[in-house]
Amino acid sequence: MKALLKHVAAVAVLLVTGAGTAVAEGGLAWRDCYDGLSCTGIEVPADWDHPAGGATVTVPLLRIPARERKLGTLLVNPGGPAQSIPLFAVPGFRDQFTDLAARFDVVVFDPRGLDVTCPGPAPAALPGPLTKSAYDAYAAANAKFAADCTAAPGHLGARQVARDMDAIRARLGEPRLNYFGSSYGTVYGQEYAALFGPRVGRMYLDSVLDHTRSDPAAWARAGAVTAERNLFRMARWCAADPGCALHGRDVIAVWDGLPAGVAVAWTAARIGDDRSWPALTAALAAAEAGDTSAVTPRPAPPDARLARTAFCADFPEPRTFPAAERVEAELRAAAPRLGWAAHPWRVSGQCAGLPRTGLTPPAALPPMPRVLVANGDDDPLTPADHGRRVAAQLHGSYLPSAGNHALYLRGNACVRGYVHRWLWDGELPPSGARCGSAG
């Protein structure tokens, strides 16, 4: 890898213009950006497996300087897969990272290729239940989207991103990588641990998306069951809260009485967030009365980016209609009311038609115990089962917590305290530790 890194360009590619330039670690030229922060980028091989070809891609970086007693650099990816650096223009977004910068230079990176805008939008996600005609039409549209997007780097999988992360570590002059990954950022953390475990300093993975289980039905089942359980949690909340629009009613009976398919996709996208329950139950009450306008999903805005392509490089299955149909049937058996439809794009053939190149399929992880993992009990997107499984394979520490997605970034004070003690002092939570909901 050291020899490979010699191919990395010595001069950074600047992302934004600014008033000043500072040259620091590895010759990186940091420019002022986003009102007091610094931005730059590094060029890396477009394909780390064939770096001598000459093609490169740029990995954008943003730095929040440490405020006191700097311990080193903490590399961060907040998830997606998506661009996050442009969001630092929003004060509320950048505030989520302020505490991490108390002792570290926080360096945020955006994964390769996700700043590319393709000529046309990706096809709309397939709704359930699946049909062969819809699946085939989607696969054809997906293939055309990929063929038309000639600007796509072509190698977006986590293995390539993990090698980018190691190039960032080296350019910053850090002997070990300290890493904070949230949501999809945990996939990159898992792959880095697999490839470069001895180079890990301390790692925190929040809301882990399991990248070790290759069976898509087994992988998705925990999220489906969690979403189904949340429907019953909402029913119990409604029974206890007079402010609920269905208070005094049997929420599950109301749900079961709605016409087939009404409100499923809309509810599945919201059921994990307790704060959405008042609006959700009000919409269900209106749907029962015949007004389905609130629960009818609005068309998603056109998406010409490569997030789905990046996801499919890491989670390429199922790839055929019979396989996707089998997954849907298994999820319906496990979570028949709602859970089967939670985040269906992940397991309902959304990768059909995309080229099978540069893949990083799920695989078991070797031990790498310098990691703290935390997942929310009520999170259907990245269910707690995913976090426990990954922590066990890594021989790391698992912190169970009430709550939903992105525990640290959404302000869970208990989780934040344990994370700070781990990253700053190397102190893991004691056996039996558990966090409550945010607050």
Coordinates of C-alpha atoms in Angstrom, one line a residue:
M1 CA 0.0 0.0 0.0
K2 CA 2.9 2.4 0.7
A3 CA 4.1 1.9 -2.8
L4 CA 0.6 2.4 -4.1
L5 CA 0.2 5.6 -2.3
K6 CA 3.1 7.1 -4.2
H7 CA 0.8 7.2 -7.2
V8 CA -1.5 9.6 -5.4
A9 CA -1.3 13.1 -6.7
A10 CA 0.8 15.4 -4.6
V11 CA -1.3 18.5 -5.2
A12 CA -4.8 18.7 -3.7
V13 CA -7.8 19.6 -5.9
L14 CA -9.5 22.5 -4.3
L15 CA -13.3 22.3 -3.8
V16 CA -14.2 25.9 -3.1
T17 CA -12.6 29.3 -3.4
G18 CA -11.7 31.2 -0.3
A19 CA -9.7 34.0 1.1
G20 CA -6.7 32.1 2.4
T21 CA -4.7 29.0 1.8
A22 CA -2.8 26.9 4.3
V23 CA -0.5 24.1 3.4
A24 CA -0.3 21.4 6.1
E25 CA 0.0 17.6 6.4
G26 CA 1.2 15.8 3.3
G27 CA 1.3 19.1 1.3
L28 CA -2.5 19.4 1.3
A29 CA -3.6 22.9 0.4
W30 CA -6.6 23.8 2.6
R31 CA -8.8 26.7 1.6
D32 CA -11.3 28.6 3.7
C33 CA -14.8 27.4 3.2
Y34 CA -18.2 27.5 5.0
D35 CA -17.4 30.3 7.4
G36 CA -14.4 29.3 9.3
L37 CA -13.9 25.7 8.0
S38 CA -11.3 24.4 5.5
C39 CA -11.8 22.4 2.4
T40 CA -9.6 20.5 -0.1
G41 CA -9.5 17.2 -1.9
I42 CA -7.1 14.5 -2.9
E43 CA -6.7 12.6 -6.1
V44 CA -6.7 8.9 -5.9
P45 CA -6.7 6.1 -8.5
A46 CA -10.0 5.6 -10.1
D47 CA -9.4 1.8 -9.7
W48 CA -7.1 0.8 -6.8
D49 CA -6.8 -2.7 -8.3
H50 CA -5.2 -1.2 -11.5
P51 CA -3.7 2.1 -10.3
A52 CA -1.1 2.4 -13.1
G53 CA -3.8 3.2 -15.6
G54 CA -3.5 6.9 -14.8
A55 CA -7.2 7.7 -14.3
T56 CA -8.0 9.4 -11.0
V57 CA -11.0 10.6 -9.0
T58 CA -11.1 13.4 -6.5
V59 CA -12.2 12.7 -2.9
P60 CA -13.5 15.9 -1.3
L61 CA -12.4 16.8 2.3
L62 CA -13.6 19.3 4.9
R63 CA -11.8 20.1 8.2
I64 CA -13.1 21.4 11.5
P65 CA -10.0 22.3 13.5
A66 CA -9.5 20.9 17.0
R67 CA -10.2 23.5 19.8
E68 CA -7.9 22.2 22.5
R69 CA -5.2 19.6 23.3
K70 CA -5.4 18.0 19.9
L71 CA -5.2 14.2 19.9
G72 CA -4.9 13.8 16.2
T73 CA -7.3 13.6 13.3
L74 CA -10.8 11.9 13.3
L75 CA -12.0 10.9 9.9
V76 CA -15.8 11.1 9.6
N77 CA -18.4 10.0 7.1
P78 CA -22.0 10.8 8.2
G79 CA -23.7 8.3 5.8
G80 CA -25.9 8.3 2.7
P81 CA -24.2 7.2 0.5
A82 CA -24.3 10.9 -0.4
Q83 CA -22.5 14.2 -0.4
S84 CA -22.4 15.7 3.1
I85 CA -19.8 18.4 2.8
P86 CA -22.2 20.9 1.0
L87 CA -24.5 20.6 4.0
F88 CA -21.9 22.3 6.2
A89 CA -23.3 25.6 4.8
V90 CA -26.2 24.9 7.2
P91 CA -25.3 25.9 10.8
G92 CA -27.6 23.3 12.3
F93 CA -25.8 20.5 10.4
R94 CA -22.3 21.5 11.3
D95 CA -23.3 21.9 15.0
Q96 CA -23.7 18.1 15.2
F97 CA -19.9 17.7 14.9
T98 CA -18.8 20.5 17.2
D99 CA -18.1 18.3 20.3
L100 CA -16.0 15.9 18.2
A101 CA -13.7 18.8 17.4
A102 CA -13.0 19.5 21.0
R103 CA -10.0 17.2 20.9
F104 CA -9.6 16.2 17.2
D105 CA -9.2 17.8 13.8
V106 CA -12.4 16.5 12.4
V107 CA -12.0 15.6 8.7
V108 CA -15.2 14.8 6.8
F109 CA -14.9 13.0 3.4
D110 CA -17.5 12.5 0.7
P111 CA -17.2 9.2 -1.0
R112 CA -15.9 9.0 -4.6
G113 CA -18.2 9.7 -7.4
L114 CA -21.2 11.0 -5.5
D115 CA -20.7 14.6 -6.8
V116 CA -21.4 13.4 -10.3
T117 CA -24.6 14.4 -12.0
C118 CA -25.7 12.1 -14.7
P119 CA -27.5 13.3 -17.9
G120 CA -30.9 11.8 -16.8
P121 CA -32.5 10.7 -13.6
A122 CA -32.3 7.1 -12.2
P123 CA -35.6 5.3 -12.6
A124 CA -38.1 5.6 -9.7
A125 CA -37.8 3.0 -7.0
L126 CA -39.9 -0.1 -7.5
P127 CA -43.0 -0.3 -5.2
G128 CA -44.3 -3.5 -3.8
P129 CA -45.8 -5.9 -4.5
L130 CA -43.4 -6.8 -7.3
T131 CA -44.6 -7.7 -10.8
K132 CA -42.5 -9.2 -13.5
S133 CA -43.4 -6.5 -16.0
A134 CA -42.5 -3.7 -13.7
Y135 CA -39.2 -5.4 -12.7
D136 CA -38.2 -5.9 -16.3
A137 CA -39.1 -2.3 -17.2
Y138 CA -37.1 -1.0 -14.3
A139 CA -34.1 -3.2 -15.2
A140 CA -34.1 -1.8 -18.7
A141 CA -34.4 1.8 -17.4
N142 CA -31.6 1.2 -14.9
A143 CA -29.3 -0.2 -17.6
K144 CA -29.9 2.9 -19.7
F145 CA -29.2 5.2 -16.8
A146 CA -25.9 3.5 -16.2
A147 CA -24.9 3.5 -19.9
D148 CA -25.8 7.2 -20.4
C149 CA -23.8 8.3 -17.3
T150 CA -20.4 8.3 -18.9
A151 CA -19.0 10.6 -16.2
A152 CA -19.5 7.9 -13.6
P153 CA -16.1 6.7 -12.1
G154 CA -17.3 3.1 -12.4
H155 CA -15.7 1.9 -9.2
L156 CA -17.8 3.1 -6.2
G157 CA -17.7 0.1 -3.9
A158 CA -16.7 0.1 -0.3
R159 CA -13.4 -1.6 -1.0
Q160 CA -12.3 1.3 -3.2
V161 CA -13.6 3.8 -0.6
A162 CA -11.7 2.1 2.2
R163 CA -8.5 2.4 0.1
D164 CA -9.3 6.1 -0.4
M165 CA -9.6 6.4 3.4
D166 CA -6.2 4.9 3.9
A167 CA -4.8 7.4 1.3
I168 CA -6.4 10.2 3.3
R169 CA -4.8 8.8 6.5
A170 CA -1.4 8.8 4.9
R171 CA -1.7 12.3 3.4
L172 CA -2.7 13.6 6.8
G173 CA 0.4 12.1 8.3
E174 CA -1.5 9.9 10.7
P175 CA 0.1 6.5 11.6
R176 CA -3.3 5.2 12.5
L177 CA -6.9 6.0 11.4
N178 CA -9.4 7.2 14.0
Y179 CA -12.8 6.9 12.4
F180 CA -16.4 7.9 13.0
G181 CA -18.9 6.4 10.7
S182 CA -22.7 6.8 10.9
S183 CA -25.3 5.0 8.9
Y184 CA -23.8 4.1 5.5
G185 CA -20.5 5.4 6.7
T186 CA -20.4 2.2 8.8
V187 CA -20.1 0.1 5.6
Y188 CA -16.9 2.0 4.8
G189 CA -15.7 1.5 8.4
Q190 CA -16.3 -2.3 8.2
E191 CA -14.4 -2.6 4.9
Y192 CA -11.5 -0.5 6.3
A193 CA -11.3 -2.8 9.3
A194 CA -11.2 -5.8 7.0
L195 CA -8.5 -4.4 4.8
F196 CA -6.4 -2.3 7.3
G197 CA -7.3 -3.5 10.8
P198 CA -3.8 -3.0 12.2
R199 CA -3.9 0.6 11.1
V200 CA -7.1 1.4 13.1
G201 CA -6.6 3.6 16.1
R202 CA -10.1 4.0 17.6
M203 CA -13.3 3.5 15.6
Y204 CA -16.9 4.3 16.4
L205 CA -19.7 2.9 14.2
D206 CA -23.2 4.4 14.8
S207 CA -26.4 2.8 13.3
V208 CA -24.5 0.0 11.6
L209 CA -25.7 -1.3 8.2
D210 CA -24.5 -4.9 8.3
H211 CA -22.1 -5.7 5.4
T212 CA -21.4 -9.2 6.4
R213 CA -24.6 -11.1 5.5
S214 CA -24.9 -12.1 1.8
D215 CA -28.5 -13.5 1.9
P216 CA -30.7 -10.4 1.2
A217 CA -33.8 -11.8 2.9
A218 CA -31.9 -12.7 6.1
W219 CA -30.2 -9.3 5.9
A220 CA -33.5 -7.4 5.6
R221 CA -35.6 -9.4 8.0
A222 CA -34.5 -7.6 11.2
G223 CA -35.4 -4.2 9.7
A224 CA -38.8 -5.5 8.6
V225 CA -39.5 -6.9 12.0
T226 CA -38.5 -3.7 13.7
A227 CA -40.8 -1.6 11.5
E228 CA -43.7 -4.0 12.3
R229 CA -42.9 -3.7 16.0
N230 CA -42.9 0.0 15.7
L231 CA -46.5 -0.1 14.3
F232 CA -47.6 -1.8 17.5
R233 CA -45.5 0.6 19.6
M234 CA -47.4 3.5 17.9
A235 CA -50.7 1.7 18.8
R236 CA -49.7 1.6 22.5
W237 CA -48.7 5.3 22.4
C238 CA -52.0 6.2 20.9
A239 CA -53.9 4.3 23.5
A240 CA -52.1 6.2 26.2
D241 CA -52.1 9.7 24.7
P242 CA -55.5 11.6 24.5
G243 CA -53.9 13.8 21.8
C244 CA -53.7 10.9 19.3
A245 CA -56.2 11.2 16.5
L246 CA -57.1 7.6 17.0
H247 CA -57.2 7.6 20.8
G248 CA -59.7 5.2 22.1
R249 CA -59.6 3.2 18.8
D250 CA -57.8 0.0 18.0
V251 CA -55.1 1.3 15.8
I252 CA -54.2 -2.1 14.4
A253 CA -57.8 -2.8 13.5
V254 CA -58.0 0.6 11.7
W255 CA -54.8 -0.3 9.8
D256 CA -56.2 -3.7 8.9
G257 CA -59.4 -2.2 7.7
L258 CA -57.8 0.1 5.2
P259 CA -57.9 -1.0 1.5
A260 CA -54.9 -3.2 0.5
G261 CA -51.8 -1.1 -0.1
V262 CA -53.2 2.2 1.1
A263 CA -50.7 4.0 3.4
V264 CA -48.2 1.2 3.4
A265 CA -45.3 2.9 1.6
W266 CA -46.0 6.3 3.3
T267 CA -46.2 4.8 6.7
A268 CA -43.2 2.5 6.3
A269 CA -41.0 5.6 5.6
R270 CA -42.1 7.3 8.9
I271 CA -42.9 4.6 11.4
G272 CA -39.5 4.5 13.0
D273 CA -39.6 8.1 14.2
D274 CA -41.8 8.6 17.3
R275 CA -42.1 12.3 16.6
S276 CA -44.0 11.5 13.4
W277 CA -46.7 9.5 15.1
P278 CA -49.2 12.3 15.8
A279 CA -49.2 13.2 12.0
L280 CA -49.2 9.6 11.0
T281 CA -52.2 8.6 13.1
A282 CA -54.1 11.7 12.0
A283 CA -53.4 10.7 8.4
L284 CA -54.6 7.1 9.1
A285 CA -57.8 8.5 10.6
A286 CA -58.4 10.6 7.5
A287 CA -57.7 7.6 5.3
E288 CA -60.2 5.5 7.2
A289 CA -62.8 8.3 6.5
G290 CA -62.0 8.1 2.8
D291 CA -59.4 10.9 2.4
T292 CA -56.1 9.2 1.4
S293 CA -54.4 12.4 0.2
A294 CA -52.1 12.6 3.1
V295 CA -50.9 9.0 2.9
T296 CA -50.4 8.9 -0.9
P297 CA -46.7 9.3 -1.5
R298 CA -45.7 12.2 -3.6
P299 CA -43.4 11.6 -6.6
A300 CA -39.8 11.7 -5.5
P301 CA -37.8 14.5 -7.1
P302 CA -35.6 13.3 -10.0
D303 CA -32.4 11.8 -8.8
A304 CA -29.5 12.0 -11.3
R305 CA -26.8 11.1 -8.8
L306 CA -25.0 7.8 -8.2
A307 CA -26.1 6.9 -4.6
R308 CA -28.1 3.9 -5.7
T309 CA -25.2 2.7 -7.9
A310 CA -22.8 3.0 -5.0
F311 CA -25.2 1.1 -2.8
C312 CA -25.6 -1.7 -5.4
A313 CA -21.8 -2.0 -5.6
D314 CA -21.9 -3.1 -2.0
F315 CA -25.2 -4.9 -1.8
P316 CA -25.7 -6.3 -5.3
E317 CA -28.4 -8.9 -4.6
P318 CA -31.1 -9.8 -5.5
R319 CA -30.4 -9.5 -9.3
T320 CA -33.2 -11.5 -10.8
F321 CA -37.0 -11.3 -10.6
P322 CA -37.4 -14.8 -8.9
A323 CA -34.8 -13.9 -6.3
A324 CA -36.5 -10.5 -5.6
E325 CA -39.9 -12.2 -5.4
R326 CA -38.5 -14.7 -2.9
V327 CA -37.2 -11.9 -0.7
E328 CA -40.5 -10.1 -0.7
A329 CA -42.3 -13.3 0.1
E330 CA -40.0 -14.0 3.1
L331 CA -40.4 -10.5 4.4
R332 CA -44.2 -10.7 4.1
A333 CA -44.1 -13.8 6.1
A334 CA -42.0 -12.2 8.9
A335 CA -43.8 -8.8 8.9
P336 CA -47.0 -9.0 7.0
R337 CA -48.7 -5.7 7.9
L338 CA -46.0 -3.1 7.3
G339 CA -42.5 -4.3 7.8
W340 CA -42.2 -6.1 4.4
A341 CA -42.5 -2.7 2.7
A342 CA -40.0 -0.8 4.9
H343 CA -37.2 0.5 2.6
P344 CA -38.1 -1.9 -0.2
W345 CA -35.6 -0.4 -2.6
R346 CA -32.9 -2.2 -0.7
V347 CA -34.1 -5.7 -1.4
S348 CA -36.6 -5.5 -4.2
G349 CA -34.4 -5.7 -7.3
Q350 CA -33.3 -2.0 -7.4
C351 CA -29.9 -3.1 -8.6
A352 CA -31.4 -4.9 -11.7
G353 CA -29.8 -3.7 -14.9
L354 CA -26.7 -2.1 -13.4
P355 CA -23.3 -3.3 -14.5
R356 CA -21.8 -5.9 -12.2
T357 CA -18.4 -4.2 -12.0
G358 CA -16.3 -3.0 -9.1
L359 CA -18.5 -4.9 -6.6
T360 CA -17.7 -5.2 -2.8
P361 CA -20.3 -7.9 -1.8
P362 CA -20.9 -8.6 1.9
A363 CA -18.3 -10.8 3.6
A364 CA -17.4 -11.9 7.1
L365 CA -15.1 -9.6 9.1
P366 CA -11.9 -10.5 10.9
P367 CA -11.4 -9.5 14.6
M368 CA -10.6 -5.9 15.1
P369 CA -11.6 -5.0 18.7
R370 CA -10.7 -1.3 18.7
V371 CA -14.3 -0.4 17.8
L372 CA -17.4 0.8 19.7
V373 CA -20.7 0.1 18.0
A374 CA -24.1 1.5 18.8
N375 CA -27.5 1.0 17.2
G376 CA -31.0 2.2 18.2
D377 CA -33.5 -0.5 19.2
D378 CA -36.3 1.1 17.2
D379 CA -34.4 1.8 14.0
P380 CA -35.8 -0.2 11.0
L381 CA -33.3 1.3 8.5
T382 CA -30.2 0.0 10.4
P383 CA -31.7 -2.4 13.0
A384 CA -30.0 -3.3 16.2
D385 CA -29.4 -6.8 15.0
H386 CA -27.0 -5.4 12.4
G387 CA -25.0 -3.6 15.0
R388 CA -24.8 -6.6 17.3
R389 CA -23.7 -8.9 14.5
V390 CA -20.9 -6.6 13.3
A391 CA -19.7 -5.9 16.8
A392 CA -19.5 -9.6 17.5
Q393 CA -17.5 -10.4 14.3
L394 CA -15.1 -7.6 15.1
H395 CA -14.8 -8.6 18.7
G396 CA -15.7 -5.0 19.5
S397 CA -17.9 -3.4 22.1
Y398 CA -21.7 -3.0 21.5
L399 CA -23.7 -0.3 23.2
P400 CA -27.4 -0.9 23.1
S401 CA -29.6 2.1 23.1
A402 CA -33.2 3.1 22.9
G403 CA -34.1 5.3 20.0
N404 CA -33.8 5.4 16.3
H405 CA -31.2 6.3 13.6
A406 CA -27.9 8.2 13.9
L407 CA -27.8 8.2 17.7
Y408 CA -24.8 10.5 18.1
L409 CA -25.7 13.0 15.4
R410 CA -29.3 13.3 16.7
G411 CA -28.0 14.3 20.1
N412 CA -28.4 11.2 22.4
A413 CA -26.5 12.6 25.4
C414 CA -25.8 9.1 26.9
V415 CA -24.4 7.8 23.6
R416 CA -22.4 11.0 23.1
G417 CA -20.8 10.6 26.5
Y418 CA -19.6 7.1 25.9
V419 CA -18.4 8.0 22.4
H420 CA -16.3 10.9 23.8
R421 CA -14.8 8.7 26.5
W422 CA -13.9 6.1 23.9
L423 CA -12.4 8.4 21.3
W424 CA -10.7 10.8 23.7
D425 CA -9.5 8.4 26.4
G426 CA -9.8 4.9 25.1
E427 CA -12.4 4.0 27.7
L428 CA -15.1 1.6 26.5
P429 CA -18.5 1.4 28.1
P430 CA -18.7 -1.0 31.1
S431 CA -20.4 -4.4 30.7
G432 CA -24.1 -4.0 30.9
A433 CA -24.1 -0.3 29.9
R434 CA -27.2 0.8 28.0
C435 CA -28.5 4.2 26.9
G436 CA -32.1 5.5 26.9
S437 CA -33.7 7.7 24.3
A438 CA -32.2 11.0 23.2
G439 CA -32.0 13.7 25.9

